[in-house]
Amino acid sequence: MIALYIFLGIAILVALILSEKTVELKKGRQQAADDRAKMKIERLTSPGAVKKIKILPLIDYYADRPDLRTEAGVSYLIRADDTTILLDVGFNAKKEHPSPLLQNMKTLGVSPSDIDVIFISHAHPDHLGGMANQKAKTFSLSMGLVALSEIPVYAPVSISASHWNPGPKTHVITKPIIIKPGIVSIGVIHRFLFLMGPTLENALAVNVKDKGIVLIIGCGHQTIERIIERTSALFDAPIHAIIGGLHFPVGGGRIMLGPINIQQIVGSDNPPWRGIRQNDIQHAIAAIKKVSPKIVALSPHDSSDWSLDQFRRAFGDTYVDIRVGNEIEI
């Protein structure tokens, strides 16, 4: 009988928490919608262009070869002409030094001194270098000293370089801006996620001469539909490539708590009993097909193998696997 009362007590507590969070979610969704509506987007008449771009995944869930580390996080090295950008800094869930990011950089012949710009897509632990960084509103390439110069950091919220990698200076950017000729932040697209709360995420758009816009995305919490809409509003050039995370942990996730797929619960602006569904993937595929990119590459760090396979089937030869060490050149 006592066990029954304990069970009922826990069930009531969970129900109350879910009820409170659902009410909070409803209010947050409305606020996010209001914020998106208020954002005034002006077309970029002279965004500039680069001649070529290379995207080298340094951290993701799968690797191109066995001597490279993997994890459920993201860090991509972007070489756009003579500018080298580090987009996000991975997860480092085990708080290692050197981190998986640093180990992969060394293996792939990349030095921290090569980096000209750091671009943080959004302030989640798998992109900032761990949960401690998210709580402290910092980012870390590793849990030990890493020498970085006073390079600019562009982020959608106020964060700073941790004491492990002092030097870089953060610029908070919420509206679309030209970082360098041809290299553009499309600006934040606000979304309120269940449990995670307000989520402001940027994506990077690189205009490649004679080809079009290469979109590099951290997690895609904005939804690919809104990212495409924003990009089309900013540029006259077509979308040439869509590369990065779109957050489709359908039928399995990379971060599990026992049988619970954490990524599916926290990655949606719906309550957990609705979450992210197969229909969402089909809608995303349809939206991408409308703009006919030449390259589509979905990050496995926040999308299930089943979801990856849906994209492979939908885009055929256009689809490219994102794997650590597998450089994509455009």
mmCIF file of C-alpha atoms in Angstrom:
data_model
loop_
_atom_site.group_PDB
_atom_site.id
_atom_site.type_symbol
_atom_site.label_atom_id
_atom_site.label_comp_id
_atom_site.label_asym_id
_atom_site.label_seq_id
_atom_site.Cartn_x
_atom_site.Cartn_y
_atom_site.Cartn_z
ATOM 1 C CA MET A 1 0.000 0.000 0.000
ATOM 2 C CA ILE A 2 2.839 2.399 0.864
ATOM 3 C CA ALA A 3 4.457 1.682 -2.502
ATOM 4 C CA LEU A 4 1.147 2.518 -4.205
ATOM 5 C CA TYR A 5 0.957 5.862 -2.399
ATOM 6 C CA ILE A 6 4.551 6.642 -3.374
ATOM 7 C CA PHE A 7 3.792 5.782 -7.002
ATOM 8 C CA LEU A 8 0.666 7.951 -6.990
ATOM 9 C CA GLY A 9 2.599 10.804 -5.390
ATOM 10 C CA ILE A 10 5.284 10.648 -8.043
ATOM 11 C CA ALA A 11 2.662 10.424 -10.803
ATOM 12 C CA ILE A 12 0.864 13.496 -9.462
ATOM 13 C CA LEU A 13 4.124 15.427 -9.171
ATOM 14 C CA VAL A 14 5.111 14.551 -12.747
ATOM 15 C CA ALA A 15 1.640 15.539 -13.974
ATOM 16 C CA LEU A 16 1.884 18.890 -12.201
ATOM 17 C CA ILE A 17 5.322 19.576 -13.651
ATOM 18 C CA LEU A 18 4.171 18.642 -17.150
ATOM 19 C CA SER A 19 1.118 20.852 -16.763
ATOM 20 C CA GLU A 20 3.238 23.801 -15.657
ATOM 21 C CA LYS A 21 5.771 23.271 -18.437
ATOM 22 C CA THR A 22 3.005 22.947 -21.034
ATOM 23 C CA VAL A 23 1.510 26.289 -19.986
ATOM 24 C CA GLU A 24 5.002 27.801 -20.091
ATOM 25 C CA LEU A 25 5.535 26.300 -23.550
ATOM 26 C CA LYS A 26 2.335 27.838 -24.880
ATOM 27 C CA LYS A 27 3.331 31.305 -23.656
ATOM 28 C CA GLY A 28 6.878 30.853 -24.916
ATOM 29 C CA ARG A 29 5.739 29.786 -28.378
ATOM 30 C CA GLN A 30 3.609 32.911 -28.663
ATOM 31 C CA GLN A 31 6.499 35.113 -27.541
ATOM 32 C CA ALA A 32 8.820 33.458 -30.065
ATOM 33 C CA ALA A 33 6.245 33.995 -32.825
ATOM 34 C CA ASP A 34 5.925 37.662 -31.825
ATOM 35 C CA ASP A 35 9.707 38.088 -31.861
ATOM 36 C CA ARG A 36 9.977 36.538 -35.316
ATOM 37 C CA ALA A 37 7.229 38.824 -36.614
ATOM 38 C CA LYS A 38 9.010 41.914 -35.249
ATOM 39 C CA MET A 39 12.307 41.102 -36.983
ATOM 40 C CA LYS A 40 12.637 43.374 -39.997
ATOM 41 C CA ILE A 41 14.600 41.710 -42.768
ATOM 42 C CA GLU A 42 16.160 43.871 -45.470
ATOM 43 C CA ARG A 43 17.558 42.386 -48.647
ATOM 44 C CA LEU A 44 21.353 42.412 -48.882
ATOM 45 C CA THR A 45 22.096 44.321 -52.062
ATOM 46 C CA SER A 46 25.889 43.860 -51.892
ATOM 47 C CA PRO A 47 26.717 40.829 -49.726
ATOM 48 C CA GLY A 48 29.939 40.110 -51.596
ATOM 49 C CA ALA A 49 31.116 36.641 -52.577
ATOM 50 C CA VAL A 50 33.949 34.175 -52.083
ATOM 51 C CA LYS A 51 35.553 32.111 -54.818
ATOM 52 C CA LYS A 52 35.524 28.809 -52.954
ATOM 53 C CA ILE A 53 34.638 27.239 -49.623
ATOM 54 C CA LYS A 54 35.667 24.085 -47.786
ATOM 55 C CA ILE A 55 33.787 22.660 -44.791
ATOM 56 C CA LEU A 56 35.747 20.202 -42.649
ATOM 57 C CA PRO A 57 33.728 18.497 -39.882
ATOM 58 C CA LEU A 58 35.950 18.382 -36.780
ATOM 59 C CA ILE A 59 33.268 17.048 -34.424
ATOM 60 C CA ASP A 60 30.151 15.054 -35.229
ATOM 61 C CA TYR A 61 28.604 11.670 -34.468
ATOM 62 C CA TYR A 62 30.340 9.666 -37.222
ATOM 63 C CA ALA A 63 33.894 9.809 -38.554
ATOM 64 C CA ASP A 64 35.502 9.126 -41.907
ATOM 65 C CA ARG A 65 38.254 6.991 -40.342
ATOM 66 C CA PRO A 66 38.940 5.186 -37.048
ATOM 67 C CA ASP A 67 41.672 7.513 -35.746
ATOM 68 C CA LEU A 68 39.195 10.397 -35.379
ATOM 69 C CA ARG A 69 37.040 10.986 -32.286
ATOM 70 C CA THR A 70 33.254 11.284 -32.455
ATOM 71 C CA GLU A 71 30.516 12.578 -30.153
ATOM 72 C CA ALA A 72 26.990 13.991 -30.209
ATOM 73 C CA GLY A 73 28.174 17.536 -30.828
ATOM 74 C CA VAL A 74 29.220 19.839 -33.633
ATOM 75 C CA SER A 75 32.308 21.725 -34.713
ATOM 76 C CA TYR A 76 33.040 22.561 -38.347
ATOM 77 C CA LEU A 77 36.101 24.298 -39.796
ATOM 78 C CA ILE A 78 35.054 26.551 -42.659
ATOM 79 C CA ARG A 79 37.661 27.886 -45.047
ATOM 80 C CA ALA A 80 36.146 30.621 -47.226
ATOM 81 C CA ASP A 81 38.950 31.953 -49.433
ATOM 82 C CA ASP A 82 41.499 33.301 -46.916
ATOM 83 C CA THR A 83 39.135 33.353 -43.894
ATOM 84 C CA THR A 84 39.039 30.369 -41.528
ATOM 85 C CA ILE A 85 35.960 30.083 -39.311
ATOM 86 C CA LEU A 86 35.339 27.641 -36.484
ATOM 87 C CA LEU A 87 31.607 27.042 -36.236
ATOM 88 C CA ASP A 88 30.832 25.755 -32.719
ATOM 89 C CA VAL A 89 33.257 23.872 -30.464
ATOM 90 C CA GLY A 90 31.688 20.451 -29.842
ATOM 91 C CA PHE A 91 30.423 18.808 -26.641
ATOM 92 C CA ASN A 92 33.392 17.316 -24.760
ATOM 93 C CA ALA A 93 30.903 15.477 -22.540
ATOM 94 C CA LYS A 94 33.681 13.711 -20.590
ATOM 95 C CA LYS A 95 35.444 17.024 -19.811
ATOM 96 C CA GLU A 96 38.694 15.866 -21.397
ATOM 97 C CA HIS A 97 41.924 17.639 -22.177
ATOM 98 C CA PRO A 98 42.802 17.424 -24.901
ATOM 99 C CA SER A 99 39.161 17.354 -25.933
ATOM 100 C CA PRO A 100 37.903 15.282 -28.881
ATOM 101 C CA LEU A 101 37.928 18.564 -30.821
ATOM 102 C CA LEU A 102 41.605 19.240 -30.101
ATOM 103 C CA GLN A 103 42.557 15.641 -30.790
ATOM 104 C CA ASN A 104 40.808 15.721 -34.173
ATOM 105 C CA MET A 105 42.334 19.086 -35.021
ATOM 106 C CA LYS A 106 45.814 17.710 -34.384
ATOM 107 C CA THR A 107 45.105 14.541 -36.389
ATOM 108 C CA LEU A 108 43.772 16.605 -39.302
ATOM 109 C CA GLY A 109 46.611 19.124 -39.219
ATOM 110 C CA VAL A 110 44.580 22.054 -37.915
ATOM 111 C CA SER A 111 46.051 24.447 -35.344
ATOM 112 C CA PRO A 112 44.053 26.804 -33.092
ATOM 113 C CA SER A 113 46.236 29.574 -34.505
ATOM 114 C CA ASP A 114 44.686 28.933 -37.940
ATOM 115 C CA ILE A 115 41.295 30.218 -36.733
ATOM 116 C CA ASP A 116 40.343 33.782 -37.739
ATOM 117 C CA VAL A 117 36.731 33.803 -36.500
ATOM 118 C CA ILE A 118 34.592 31.735 -34.133
ATOM 119 C CA PHE A 119 30.886 31.500 -34.940
ATOM 120 C CA ILE A 120 28.592 30.075 -32.253
ATOM 121 C CA SER A 121 25.296 28.917 -33.721
ATOM 122 C CA HIS A 122 23.458 28.733 -30.383
ATOM 123 C CA ALA A 123 24.122 28.309 -26.683
ATOM 124 C CA HIS A 124 23.482 24.600 -26.141
ATOM 125 C CA PRO A 125 26.085 22.349 -24.452
ATOM 126 C CA ASP A 126 26.838 20.244 -27.536
ATOM 127 C CA HIS A 127 27.989 23.403 -29.311
ATOM 128 C CA LEU A 128 29.697 25.286 -26.448
ATOM 129 C CA GLY A 129 31.998 22.550 -25.142
ATOM 130 C CA GLY A 130 29.808 21.077 -22.418
ATOM 131 C CA MET A 131 27.119 21.626 -19.813
ATOM 132 C CA ALA A 132 29.420 23.618 -17.497
ATOM 133 C CA ASN A 133 29.991 26.125 -20.281
ATOM 134 C CA GLN A 134 26.284 26.484 -20.919
ATOM 135 C CA LYS A 135 25.687 27.207 -17.226
ATOM 136 C CA ALA A 136 28.576 29.685 -17.058
ATOM 137 C CA LYS A 137 27.661 31.307 -20.388
ATOM 138 C CA THR A 138 31.080 30.530 -21.813
ATOM 139 C CA PHE A 139 32.615 28.343 -24.518
ATOM 140 C CA SER A 140 35.691 26.094 -24.327
ATOM 141 C CA LEU A 141 37.610 24.250 -27.010
ATOM 142 C CA SER A 142 38.956 21.945 -24.283
ATOM 143 C CA MET A 143 39.144 21.574 -20.501
ATOM 144 C CA GLY A 144 42.746 22.742 -20.477
ATOM 145 C CA LEU A 145 44.621 25.751 -21.769
ATOM 146 C CA VAL A 146 44.284 26.502 -25.482
ATOM 147 C CA ALA A 147 46.109 29.489 -26.936
ATOM 148 C CA LEU A 148 43.792 31.712 -28.960
ATOM 149 C CA SER A 149 44.449 35.285 -29.996
ATOM 150 C CA GLU A 150 41.978 38.162 -29.726
ATOM 151 C CA ILE A 151 39.876 36.886 -32.616
ATOM 152 C CA PRO A 152 36.210 37.872 -32.975
ATOM 153 C CA VAL A 153 33.462 35.564 -31.765
ATOM 154 C CA TYR A 154 29.956 35.982 -33.147
ATOM 155 C CA ALA A 155 27.136 34.565 -31.036
ATOM 156 C CA PRO A 156 23.353 35.029 -30.796
ATOM 157 C CA VAL A 157 23.466 35.543 -27.006
ATOM 158 C CA SER A 158 25.901 36.982 -24.497
ATOM 159 C CA ILE A 159 28.683 34.449 -23.868
ATOM 160 C CA SER A 160 32.411 34.783 -23.360
ATOM 161 C CA ALA A 161 35.578 32.771 -23.838
ATOM 162 C CA SER A 162 36.262 30.589 -20.793
ATOM 163 C CA HIS A 163 39.473 30.796 -18.757
ATOM 164 C CA TRP A 164 40.720 27.769 -20.702
ATOM 165 C CA ASN A 165 40.878 29.757 -23.943
ATOM 166 C CA PRO A 166 41.050 33.456 -23.057
ATOM 167 C CA GLY A 167 41.587 36.014 -25.778
ATOM 168 C CA PRO A 168 38.625 35.881 -28.190
ATOM 169 C CA LYS A 169 36.133 38.739 -27.900
ATOM 170 C CA THR A 170 32.421 38.119 -28.344
ATOM 171 C CA HIS A 171 30.059 40.189 -30.462
ATOM 172 C CA VAL A 172 26.375 39.446 -29.916
ATOM 173 C CA ILE A 173 24.543 39.431 -33.242
ATOM 174 C CA THR A 174 20.807 38.962 -33.575
ATOM 175 C CA LYS A 175 20.089 40.684 -36.882
ATOM 176 C CA PRO A 176 21.541 39.589 -40.242
ATOM 177 C CA ILE A 177 25.032 41.007 -40.732
ATOM 178 C CA ILE A 178 27.893 40.697 -43.191
ATOM 179 C CA ILE A 179 30.822 39.329 -41.190
ATOM 180 C CA LYS A 180 33.176 39.555 -44.145
ATOM 181 C CA PRO A 181 32.444 39.971 -47.867
ATOM 182 C CA GLY A 182 30.442 36.920 -48.882
ATOM 183 C CA ILE A 183 30.167 35.597 -45.304
ATOM 184 C CA VAL A 184 26.857 36.412 -43.619
ATOM 185 C CA SER A 185 24.972 35.548 -40.457
ATOM 186 C CA ILE A 186 21.310 35.226 -41.422
ATOM 187 C CA GLY A 187 20.332 36.454 -37.951
ATOM 188 C CA VAL A 188 18.533 34.687 -35.146
ATOM 189 C CA ILE A 189 15.216 32.959 -35.610
ATOM 190 C CA HIS A 190 13.617 32.702 -32.190
ATOM 191 C CA ARG A 191 12.019 29.437 -31.044
ATOM 192 C CA PHE A 192 10.861 28.280 -27.620
ATOM 193 C CA LEU A 193 11.715 24.628 -26.965
ATOM 194 C CA PHE A 194 10.148 22.331 -24.398
ATOM 195 C CA LEU A 195 12.323 22.318 -21.229
ATOM 196 C CA MET A 196 15.153 24.176 -23.008
ATOM 197 C CA GLY A 197 13.146 27.400 -23.151
ATOM 198 C CA PRO A 198 13.998 30.368 -25.420
ATOM 199 C CA THR A 199 16.433 29.282 -28.125
ATOM 200 C CA LEU A 200 18.039 31.857 -30.387
ATOM 201 C CA GLU A 201 20.012 30.274 -33.198
ATOM 202 C CA ASN A 202 22.066 31.762 -36.022
ATOM 203 C CA ALA A 203 23.095 30.061 -39.230
ATOM 204 C CA LEU A 204 25.978 30.974 -41.501
ATOM 205 C CA ALA A 205 25.421 31.776 -45.192
ATOM 206 C CA VAL A 206 28.400 31.942 -47.539
ATOM 207 C CA ASN A 207 27.842 33.333 -51.020
ATOM 208 C CA VAL A 208 30.050 31.414 -53.447
ATOM 209 C CA LYS A 209 30.658 33.128 -56.772
ATOM 210 C CA ASP A 210 28.787 31.603 -59.727
ATOM 211 C CA LYS A 211 27.194 28.958 -57.462
ATOM 212 C CA GLY A 212 25.064 30.527 -54.757
ATOM 213 C CA ILE A 213 24.489 30.365 -51.027
ATOM 214 C CA VAL A 214 26.039 27.661 -48.884
ATOM 215 C CA LEU A 215 24.106 27.351 -45.622
ATOM 216 C CA ILE A 216 25.979 25.923 -42.626
ATOM 217 C CA ILE A 217 23.636 25.152 -39.728
ATOM 218 C CA GLY A 218 24.320 24.139 -36.118
ATOM 219 C CA CYS A 219 21.160 22.337 -35.003
ATOM 220 C CA GLY A 220 18.359 23.760 -37.112
ATOM 221 C CA HIS A 221 16.126 24.496 -34.137
ATOM 222 C CA GLN A 222 14.820 27.394 -36.226
ATOM 223 C CA THR A 223 13.355 24.771 -38.643
ATOM 224 C CA ILE A 224 14.739 24.455 -42.148
ATOM 225 C CA GLU A 225 11.556 25.987 -43.539
ATOM 226 C CA ARG A 226 12.225 29.252 -41.677
ATOM 227 C CA ILE A 227 15.945 29.145 -42.488
ATOM 228 C CA ILE A 228 15.159 28.868 -46.200
ATOM 229 C CA GLU A 229 12.572 31.643 -45.932
ATOM 230 C CA ARG A 230 15.076 33.942 -44.191
ATOM 231 C CA THR A 231 17.854 33.145 -46.672
ATOM 232 C CA SER A 232 15.590 33.745 -49.665
ATOM 233 C CA ALA A 233 14.580 37.097 -48.174
ATOM 234 C CA LEU A 234 18.228 38.157 -47.775
ATOM 235 C CA PHE A 235 19.820 37.040 -51.058
ATOM 236 C CA ASP A 236 19.160 37.186 -54.763
ATOM 237 C CA ALA A 237 21.457 34.185 -55.268
ATOM 238 C CA PRO A 238 20.002 30.640 -55.154
ATOM 239 C CA ILE A 239 20.677 28.225 -52.298
ATOM 240 C CA HIS A 240 23.477 25.953 -53.515
ATOM 241 C CA ALA A 241 24.025 23.785 -50.431
ATOM 242 C CA ILE A 242 22.408 23.001 -47.074
ATOM 243 C CA ILE A 243 24.882 21.503 -44.610
ATOM 244 C CA GLY A 244 24.551 20.764 -40.890
ATOM 245 C CA GLY A 245 22.131 19.835 -38.158
ATOM 246 C CA LEU A 246 18.370 19.838 -38.646
ATOM 247 C CA HIS A 247 17.468 17.984 -35.431
ATOM 248 C CA PHE A 248 15.428 14.956 -36.470
ATOM 249 C CA PRO A 249 15.960 12.307 -33.735
ATOM 250 C CA VAL A 250 13.005 10.266 -34.989
ATOM 251 C CA GLY A 251 13.057 6.599 -34.008
ATOM 252 C CA GLY A 252 16.215 6.997 -31.934
ATOM 253 C CA GLY A 253 18.466 9.666 -30.484
ATOM 254 C CA ARG A 254 22.142 10.235 -29.819
ATOM 255 C CA ILE A 255 21.574 11.284 -26.196
ATOM 256 C CA MET A 256 19.479 8.760 -24.289
ATOM 257 C CA LEU A 257 18.437 8.644 -20.640
ATOM 258 C CA GLY A 258 17.665 4.947 -20.354
ATOM 259 C CA PRO A 259 14.813 4.412 -22.836
ATOM 260 C CA ILE A 260 14.072 8.159 -23.048
ATOM 261 C CA ASN A 261 15.146 9.967 -26.209
ATOM 262 C CA ILE A 262 16.225 13.291 -24.686
ATOM 263 C CA GLN A 263 16.845 14.985 -28.036
ATOM 264 C CA GLN A 264 13.318 14.296 -29.207
ATOM 265 C CA ILE A 265 11.789 15.738 -26.030
ATOM 266 C CA VAL A 266 13.819 18.953 -25.809
ATOM 267 C CA GLY A 267 14.194 19.662 -29.527
ATOM 268 C CA SER A 268 10.611 20.640 -30.229
ATOM 269 C CA ASP A 269 8.232 23.462 -29.442
ATOM 270 C CA ASN A 270 5.541 20.844 -28.919
ATOM 271 C CA PRO A 271 4.877 18.973 -25.657
ATOM 272 C CA PRO A 272 6.731 15.628 -25.357
ATOM 273 C CA TRP A 273 3.736 13.471 -26.279
ATOM 274 C CA ARG A 274 3.793 15.136 -29.692
ATOM 275 C CA GLY A 275 7.504 15.822 -30.124
ATOM 276 C CA ILE A 276 9.241 15.496 -33.502
ATOM 277 C CA ARG A 277 7.487 13.190 -35.939
ATOM 278 C CA GLN A 278 8.075 11.519 -39.271
ATOM 279 C CA ASN A 279 5.796 14.055 -40.946
ATOM 280 C CA ASP A 280 8.167 16.821 -39.866
ATOM 281 C CA ILE A 281 10.929 15.171 -41.880
ATOM 282 C CA GLN A 282 8.762 14.916 -44.963
ATOM 283 C CA HIS A 283 7.813 18.589 -44.669
ATOM 284 C CA ALA A 284 11.498 19.511 -44.359
ATOM 285 C CA ILE A 285 12.430 17.434 -47.402
ATOM 286 C CA ALA A 286 9.644 19.066 -49.410
ATOM 287 C CA ALA A 287 10.820 22.545 -48.403
ATOM 288 C CA ILE A 288 14.409 21.766 -49.405
ATOM 289 C CA LYS A 289 13.343 20.295 -52.745
ATOM 290 C CA LYS A 290 11.554 23.535 -53.603
ATOM 291 C CA VAL A 291 14.882 25.409 -53.678
ATOM 292 C CA SER A 292 16.750 22.572 -55.473
ATOM 293 C CA PRO A 293 20.166 22.729 -53.787
ATOM 294 C CA LYS A 294 23.083 20.931 -55.394
ATOM 295 C CA ILE A 295 24.310 19.561 -52.047
ATOM 296 C CA VAL A 296 22.357 18.384 -48.995
ATOM 297 C CA ALA A 297 24.251 17.087 -45.966
ATOM 298 C CA LEU A 298 22.500 16.258 -42.690
ATOM 299 C CA SER A 299 24.463 16.151 -39.415
ATOM 300 C CA PRO A 300 24.106 12.824 -37.570
ATOM 301 C CA HIS A 301 24.774 14.430 -34.163
ATOM 302 C CA ASP A 302 21.088 15.253 -33.652
ATOM 303 C CA SER A 303 19.352 13.133 -36.292
ATOM 304 C CA SER A 304 18.725 9.388 -36.161
ATOM 305 C CA ASP A 305 20.027 6.889 -38.696
ATOM 306 C CA TRP A 306 16.443 6.439 -39.877
ATOM 307 C CA SER A 307 16.169 10.173 -40.536
ATOM 308 C CA LEU A 308 19.509 10.256 -42.335
ATOM 309 C CA ASP A 309 18.293 7.459 -44.583
ATOM 310 C CA GLN A 310 15.144 9.415 -45.476
ATOM 311 C CA PHE A 311 17.320 12.279 -46.693
ATOM 312 C CA ARG A 312 19.644 9.943 -48.611
ATOM 313 C CA ARG A 313 16.693 8.423 -50.423
ATOM 314 C CA ALA A 314 15.059 11.790 -51.105
ATOM 315 C CA PHE A 315 18.161 13.509 -52.523
ATOM 316 C CA GLY A 316 20.134 10.666 -54.091
ATOM 317 C CA ASP A 317 23.438 11.806 -55.591
ATOM 318 C CA THR A 318 22.874 15.282 -54.149
ATOM 319 C CA TYR A 319 23.219 13.915 -50.619
ATOM 320 C CA VAL A 320 26.598 13.943 -48.854
ATOM 321 C CA ASP A 321 27.344 12.187 -45.557
ATOM 322 C CA ILE A 322 28.711 14.449 -42.820
ATOM 323 C CA ARG A 323 31.566 12.619 -41.140
ATOM 324 C CA VAL A 324 34.495 13.930 -39.141
ATOM 325 C CA GLY A 325 37.416 14.311 -41.537
ATOM 326 C CA ASN A 326 35.277 14.195 -44.683
ATOM 327 C CA GLU A 327 35.833 17.662 -46.178
ATOM 328 C CA ILE A 328 33.119 19.126 -48.381
ATOM 329 C CA GLU A 329 34.548 21.414 -51.063
ATOM 330 C CA ILE A 330 32.482 23.810 -53.149
#
